C-alpha cells in the first residue's frame, strides 16, 4: 500500500512540473503589459521599459521559465506585481479559507446527497424518486452565480437570516457553502442513485434476496458498500470542482480566499500570483485525489488485495488457506 | 460499511474544527468603542508615496501626520506645523511642534520632514504632486524648523502638502525596514496605530493612546473592510453590519433611507468623468471640428441620467463645480445636426471605425456614448477591459474613458490630465493650454490665479481635447448614531473625528 | 450485408426513440429544448427590440406589457436581449463541444487504438490538465486568448477536452477487442478506416450522451467566464454577460438578474434531461 502512495507522490512531480509549464506558457502569450499596469497611466514609456527590465520581462522564454522553476525549489513562488509581496505568503494567507470552504462543501454535499440518493434508488419510480431526481437536476442546472445572488436577496436582505459578505465566523460560511453545495448535493445524489440502481439489479443481490435476507440488511450490508465505491471517486473530483467553483462565489460574497485572489490577478495581469495560485491549487487537488484514491483502494477489497505487499500476502496465505480450506479469497 | 462510517465521522469532526478555527473571531461591531467602515477598493499598499488609491488617502492620514491639513471650505490649518511663513516665492519655513513622537517612540524632527519630501518627489505614487518640490534644497534649519523649497513659485504647495502624499514618514523606520515592509506595515505619528492587514479582507487600526496632540482618537478600534460588489456594500450598511459605507450606488439609496438606524449623505464630488480623445496619435482627431462634432453628438444630460441615475450632475466645465475658480463654459449642447455638419465640413471619412476603450467601470458610460455616435452615423466599437483599473495607454486607442478626482481640492489638481499629458490629452497644438497651466501653477495671488483659471477653462472648452460629461456625487451610507462624520467632496473623509 | 446493416440501424433508432419517449422527463426536456431552439432560430422575429437598442430615458424600467422583462441600465429591452442572446449561448455551447469532441475525441481515439507509448503520452498530458480544476483552466485560457466570442468558444472547448478524450479512449479500447475489428483488419483496412468506420460508430452511444450534457456544461462555463469579466462582453447579449452587467441592480430590479439566469437554467436543465433520457434509452441493460 505504501508503495502505491509513494509511487503516486513521485508521479505528482512531473505532473506539477507540466502544470507550471502550461500555465507559464499561457501567461506568456497573454496580452497586456504588467509593467504598464503597475506603474499606471502617468508613467512615461522609458519608466515602463526600465521597469520591464527590472522585472525581467524582456528575457527569453526559457530563461524566465527556468528562473521561475529554480525559485520554486527554494520555496519562492515569485513576487506579486501589484502588492510586491511574496506570492507564497499571499497564498498562505488566503488558501486556508478556500480550502476549508471547498472541504466543508464537499463533505456537506456527500453527507446530504448520498442518503438522498440511496432513498431515491430504493424507492425508485415512486413520487419520492421523481421529486428528488427532478429537484436535484434543477439544482445541478443552476449557475452558481445566479443561485448565489438569489440567496443574497432572499436570505441576506429580505429575511436577514445570514450575513452576505465577509468572513468573520461560521455564520458567514452558510450562504456561500449552500450556493456551491447545492450543486454538489445534487451531483452526489444522482451518482449514488444510479450506482445503487445498478448494484440493486445485479445478480448477487438477487441471490441474497432469494436466500431470504431482510431488505434492510441487503441494502446496508451488501448493496451500499459496493454502490458507494464510484461515489467515493467522484468526491475527489468534486473537491477540485468546488475549489474552482469558489472563484465566483468568493467574488459575490466578498470572501478573502484564493478564488478572488486569482480572479483579481488574472484581470490585473498579475502573472506571478496566477502562476503560483494555479500551481498550488493543482497540488492541493492532486493530494486530495490521491487521498481519495488511496481510500478507494483501501475500501475496495478487490483493489486492496492487489496493493497489499507481498510479505503480508505470504504471511496471510497459509492462515487463509487453513481457515477457508483452500478457497480463494 | 463501518470503515466508511468511521472515516466520515473523523473527517467531519476535523472539518468542523478546522472550519471554525479558520473562520476566526466573529466581531461585527457589537461594543461601541469601535467603528467598521466598508469601501470598494483595496489599496495595493499603504505607502503614502507609492500608490494612488483613495482608500489609502483616507487611511494614511490616520496613521501618519501631515504638516498641514485642509478644511472642507479650503482653509489650511496646521497639524505638525505650529506655524509657517513664506520666506520668498519658493521657500516656506515651517516651525514644527516639539515633542511629537512616532508610534515606536522616536521623535519626529525636521530631518524626517526633509526625508519625506525628498522621497515623495520621485516616488511613483506621489510624483504628480510632489515633483514641484525641490527635495535636494529642502533644509532642516534646526531640530524643529524646516525650509521647504519648490522649484518655481507654486500656488498649490500647501494644498498638496495637506494631501495624503504629504504624510511625514520616519526616516529611521523606512531606512531600517525598507520600502517593501513599509508598504505593508506603516508606522507614523498619527492618532491611530496600524494593527494588521488581512489581504483581500480588511485593515485594522487601533487608537494611539500616546498621541502628541490635544485631540486624540475618539474610538479604540477602526476597521476598514473591502467589498467590491456594489450591492453587497449597500447590504452591509442597510443591515447595520457596518457603520459607514462608501460608494453607494443610486438604486440602493432608497433602500438605505427606508431601513432603520441608517441614512444616506450625499455631496458633490471633485470628480470628472470624460470621453478622452487621443489627439497625438490619431490624425482624424487632430481637427478641432471633428472633436467638437463628437461633443455636439452627445446628449450629455441623458447619458448622465442613465449612467449615474440621479446622483451626478452634468459637467459645465473641465473640472468639478465644487472646485474653486469654476465657471460654466461648456458650449456644445446636444445638436446632432450640427455634429454632422461639422464632420462633413472637416471632410470626415464616414467609413472610419473609431476604436473605443474602457475598463469595466466605464462600460455603461461608453456604451451610451457609442450609441449617440452611431445615431449620427459614426462607426465605432468598444473594447471593455476586465480590469476596472486599467487605462487606455496600454491600448493606445483614439477614444477612451477617463476619470479624474481632484481629491486635494485645488483646481490645479482638476486639470491634471492636461498637465500630465498621459493618454495623449492635449498634446497636439496645445501651446496656449500649456502656457496657461504653467502660469496658474506659479501665480500665488488668488485673484490673479482665479483670472487665469477662467481663461484656462475657456481655452479648454474651445480646444475640446476631452469631452467632460459627469461629476458624480459622493454617496455615503451612515449609521444614524455615528457622530463626527463630514461628507468629503474628494471621497476621502476625515475619519479621525468619528465617534459614537 | 449492407442492406442488413441499414435495416438494423433503422430499427435500432426506432427502438431507442421508443425507449426515449417512454421516459416522461426526457420528453419534457426535449420539448423545453425544442422551444428554446425555436426561440433562437426565430429570434429576430420574436424580439421586438435590437440587441443594443438603447433608450436612456426609459432605463431600468419595471416589467410591463411593453417590456415584459423590464429594461436594463441603458434602456435596452431585456426580453429581446435574452431572445437574441439565446443564439449566442447555444452557438457557444455547440461549437465549444464540437471543438472539445474533435480535438479531445481524436486524441482519445488515437490513445485508445494504438495503446502503449502513444496512449501513455496522451493520457499523461490529460492528467496534467486534470490536476487543475476546469473553471480555473478555462479562466487562464480565456485570459490568454482574450475576450470575444471565438476566443471563449476555443477556451471552453479546450478546457473540456480531457473528458471527451477519456470517454472516447475507453470506448475505443473496449471496441478494439471485438471481433469485427479483427475481421476488418484481415480484409486489409487501414487504421484510420478501422477507427472511423467500425469503432467510432459503436462508441456513438456514450458520445451522444456526453455531448448533450457537454453542451449544457459549455454554456454554463461560457456564462461563468462572462460573469467574471473574461469571456463575452457587452453589448453582446450573452446570458452570463447579461447577468453580470445587471448584478449591481439586484435589489431594485431583481428581474434583470433573475431572467437571464432562469434561461440558462432551463437550457441546461432540458439538456440534462435529454442526456439522461438518451443514456437510459441507449443502455441495453436497462429493462423497464
PDB file of C-alpha atoms in Angstrom, chain B residues 66-181:
ATOM      1  CA  UNK B  66       0.875  65.766   7.714  1.00  0.00           C
ATOM      2  CA  UNK B  67       2.453  69.193   8.075  1.00  0.00           C
ATOM      3  CA  UNK B  68      -0.861  70.863   7.416  1.00  0.00           C
ATOM      4  CA  UNK B  69      -4.459  69.913   6.726  1.00  0.00           C
ATOM      5  CA  UNK B  70      -7.255  71.491   4.766  1.00  0.00           C
ATOM      6  CA  UNK B  71     -10.878  72.061   5.749  1.00  0.00           C
ATOM      7  CA  UNK B  72     -13.885  71.409   3.544  1.00  0.00           C
ATOM      8  CA  UNK B  73     -14.067  75.145   2.884  1.00  0.00           C
ATOM      9  CA  UNK B  74     -10.495  75.208   1.662  1.00  0.00           C
ATOM     10  CA  UNK B  75      -8.697  76.698   4.632  1.00  0.00           C
ATOM     11  CA  UNK B  76      -5.256  75.435   5.546  1.00  0.00           C
ATOM     12  CA  UNK B  77      -4.646  74.609   9.194  1.00  0.00           C
ATOM     13  CA  UNK B  78      -1.528  73.328  10.922  1.00  0.00           C
ATOM     14  CA  UNK B  79      -1.095  69.782  12.148  1.00  0.00           C
ATOM     15  CA  UNK B  80       2.571  69.044  12.669  1.00  0.00           C
ATOM     16  CA  UNK B  81       3.338  72.643  11.781  1.00  0.00           C
ATOM     17  CA  UNK B  82       2.826  75.078  14.591  1.00  0.00           C
ATOM     18  CA  UNK B  83       3.298  77.978  12.223  1.00  0.00           C
ATOM     19  CA  UNK B  84       4.674  78.734   8.790  1.00  0.00           C
ATOM     20  CA  UNK B  85       5.680  81.641   6.647  1.00  0.00           C
ATOM     21  CA  UNK B  86       6.745  82.249   3.110  1.00  0.00           C
ATOM     22  CA  UNK B  87      10.379  83.368   3.168  1.00  0.00           C
ATOM     23  CA  UNK B  88      10.167  84.005  -0.549  1.00  0.00           C
ATOM     24  CA  UNK B  89       8.220  82.762  -3.544  1.00  0.00           C
ATOM     25  CA  UNK B  90       9.833  79.343  -3.438  1.00  0.00           C
ATOM     26  CA  UNK B  91      10.589  78.796   0.229  1.00  0.00           C
ATOM     27  CA  UNK B  92       8.209  78.078   3.100  1.00  0.00           C
ATOM     28  CA  UNK B  93       9.567  77.855   6.612  1.00  0.00           C
ATOM     29  CA  UNK B  94       7.655  75.575   8.952  1.00  0.00           C
ATOM     30  CA  UNK B  95       8.002  75.534  12.700  1.00  0.00           C
ATOM     31  CA  UNK B  96       7.128  72.076  13.980  1.00  0.00           C
ATOM     32  CA  UNK B  97       5.500  71.144  17.257  1.00  0.00           C
ATOM     33  CA  UNK B  98       8.010  69.875  19.717  1.00  0.00           C
ATOM     34  CA  UNK B  99       7.715  66.513  21.412  1.00  0.00           C
ATOM     35  CA  UNK B 100       5.953  64.724  18.556  1.00  0.00           C
ATOM     36  CA  UNK B 101       6.689  61.037  18.748  1.00  0.00           C
ATOM     37  CA  UNK B 102       6.318  58.231  16.223  1.00  0.00           C
ATOM     38  CA  UNK B 103       4.495  55.110  17.320  1.00  0.00           C
ATOM     39  CA  UNK B 104       7.808  53.447  18.063  1.00  0.00           C
ATOM     40  CA  UNK B 105       8.729  56.165  20.496  1.00  0.00           C
ATOM     41  CA  UNK B 106      11.247  58.094  18.409  1.00  0.00           C
ATOM     42  CA  UNK B 107      10.990  61.838  17.876  1.00  0.00           C
ATOM     43  CA  UNK B 108       9.630  63.409  14.729  1.00  0.00           C
ATOM     44  CA  UNK B 109      12.055  66.075  13.638  1.00  0.00           C
ATOM     45  CA  UNK B 110      12.778  68.321  10.672  1.00  0.00           C
ATOM     46  CA  UNK B 111      15.005  65.600   9.239  1.00  0.00           C
ATOM     47  CA  UNK B 112      12.004  63.345   8.858  1.00  0.00           C
ATOM     48  CA  UNK B 113      10.148  66.080   7.001  1.00  0.00           C
ATOM     49  CA  UNK B 114      13.041  66.644   4.603  1.00  0.00           C
ATOM     50  CA  UNK B 115      13.348  62.893   4.091  1.00  0.00           C
ATOM     51  CA  UNK B 116       9.658  62.573   3.305  1.00  0.00           C
ATOM     52  CA  UNK B 117       9.682  65.378   0.754  1.00  0.00           C
ATOM     53  CA  UNK B 118      12.758  64.027  -0.948  1.00  0.00           C
ATOM     54  CA  UNK B 119      11.350  60.538  -1.113  1.00  0.00           C
ATOM     55  CA  UNK B 120       7.999  61.729  -2.319  1.00  0.00           C
ATOM     56  CA  UNK B 121       9.407  63.932  -5.044  1.00  0.00           C
ATOM     57  CA  UNK B 122      10.459  60.976  -7.148  1.00  0.00           C
ATOM     58  CA  UNK B 123       8.292  58.102  -5.931  1.00  0.00           C
ATOM     59  CA  UNK B 124       5.779  56.782  -8.426  1.00  0.00           C
ATOM     60  CA  UNK B 125       2.639  57.428  -6.458  1.00  0.00           C
ATOM     61  CA  UNK B 126       3.413  60.923  -5.260  1.00  0.00           C
ATOM     62  CA  UNK B 127       5.381  62.301  -8.170  1.00  0.00           C
ATOM     63  CA  UNK B 128       2.464  64.089  -9.722  1.00  0.00           C
ATOM     64  CA  UNK B 129       2.034  66.116  -6.562  1.00  0.00           C
ATOM     65  CA  UNK B 130       5.491  66.444  -5.154  1.00  0.00           C
ATOM     66  CA  UNK B 131       7.555  66.839  -8.314  1.00  0.00           C
ATOM     67  CA  UNK B 132       7.232  70.562  -7.900  1.00  0.00           C
ATOM     68  CA  UNK B 133       9.110  70.417  -4.598  1.00  0.00           C
ATOM     69  CA  UNK B 134      12.851  70.763  -4.653  1.00  0.00           C
ATOM     70  CA  UNK B 135      13.772  67.964  -2.288  1.00  0.00           C
ATOM     71  CA  UNK B 136      17.514  68.468  -2.576  1.00  0.00           C
ATOM     72  CA  UNK B 137      17.268  72.003  -1.344  1.00  0.00           C
ATOM     73  CA  UNK B 138      14.849  71.422   1.496  1.00  0.00           C
ATOM     74  CA  UNK B 139      16.712  72.026   4.689  1.00  0.00           C
ATOM     75  CA  UNK B 140      16.351  71.169   8.329  1.00  0.00           C
ATOM     76  CA  UNK B 141      17.297  74.504   9.842  1.00  0.00           C
ATOM     77  CA  UNK B 142      17.202  73.058  13.328  1.00  0.00           C
ATOM     78  CA  UNK B 143      15.516  70.188  15.070  1.00  0.00           C
ATOM     79  CA  UNK B 144      12.068  71.691  14.754  1.00  0.00           C
ATOM     80  CA  UNK B 145      12.392  74.143  11.901  1.00  0.00           C
ATOM     81  CA  UNK B 146      12.384  73.134   8.271  1.00  0.00           C
ATOM     82  CA  UNK B 147      12.545  75.031   4.989  1.00  0.00           C
ATOM     83  CA  UNK B 148      10.567  73.524   2.155  1.00  0.00           C
ATOM     84  CA  UNK B 149      11.602  74.666  -1.274  1.00  0.00           C
ATOM     85  CA  UNK B 150       9.763  74.455  -4.582  1.00  0.00           C
ATOM     86  CA  UNK B 151      11.365  74.747  -7.980  1.00  0.00           C
ATOM     87  CA  UNK B 152       9.225  77.670  -9.014  1.00  0.00           C
ATOM     88  CA  UNK B 153       6.596  79.740  -7.310  1.00  0.00           C
ATOM     89  CA  UNK B 154       3.914  77.147  -6.724  1.00  0.00           C
ATOM     90  CA  UNK B 155       0.435  78.167  -5.716  1.00  0.00           C
ATOM     91  CA  UNK B 156      -0.939  74.788  -4.630  1.00  0.00           C
ATOM     92  CA  UNK B 157       2.102  73.981  -2.456  1.00  0.00           C
ATOM     93  CA  UNK B 158       0.278  73.981   0.875  1.00  0.00           C
ATOM     94  CA  UNK B 159      -2.754  72.204  -0.577  1.00  0.00           C
ATOM     95  CA  UNK B 160      -0.596  69.391  -1.847  1.00  0.00           C
ATOM     96  CA  UNK B 161       1.274  69.142   1.419  1.00  0.00           C
ATOM     97  CA  UNK B 162      -2.124  68.745   3.052  1.00  0.00           C
ATOM     98  CA  UNK B 163      -2.882  65.741   0.872  1.00  0.00           C
ATOM     99  CA  UNK B 164      -2.087  62.193   1.857  1.00  0.00           C
ATOM    100  CA  UNK B 165       1.127  62.416  -0.123  1.00  0.00           C
ATOM    101  CA  UNK B 166       2.300  64.942   2.405  1.00  0.00           C
ATOM    102  CA  UNK B 167       2.338  62.401   5.213  1.00  0.00           C
ATOM    103  CA  UNK B 168       5.547  62.544   7.174  1.00  0.00           C
ATOM    104  CA  UNK B 169       7.419  59.259   7.447  1.00  0.00           C
ATOM    105  CA  UNK B 170      10.038  58.237   9.944  1.00  0.00           C
ATOM    106  CA  UNK B 171      13.396  58.325   8.216  1.00  0.00           C
ATOM    107  CA  UNK B 172      14.876  55.802  10.619  1.00  0.00           C
ATOM    108  CA  UNK B 173      11.997  53.363  10.211  1.00  0.00           C
ATOM    109  CA  UNK B 174      11.961  53.492   6.422  1.00  0.00           C
ATOM    110  CA  UNK B 175      15.707  53.052   6.230  1.00  0.00           C
ATOM    111  CA  UNK B 176      15.537  50.180   8.665  1.00  0.00           C
ATOM    112  CA  UNK B 177      12.710  48.107   7.214  1.00  0.00           C
ATOM    113  CA  UNK B 178      12.849  49.115   3.555  1.00  0.00           C
ATOM    114  CA  UNK B 179      10.121  50.064   1.109  1.00  0.00           C
ATOM    115  CA  UNK B 180       8.504  46.666   0.825  1.00  0.00           C
ATOM    116  CA  UNK B 181       7.833  46.265   4.522  1.00  0.00           C
TER     117      UNK B 181
END
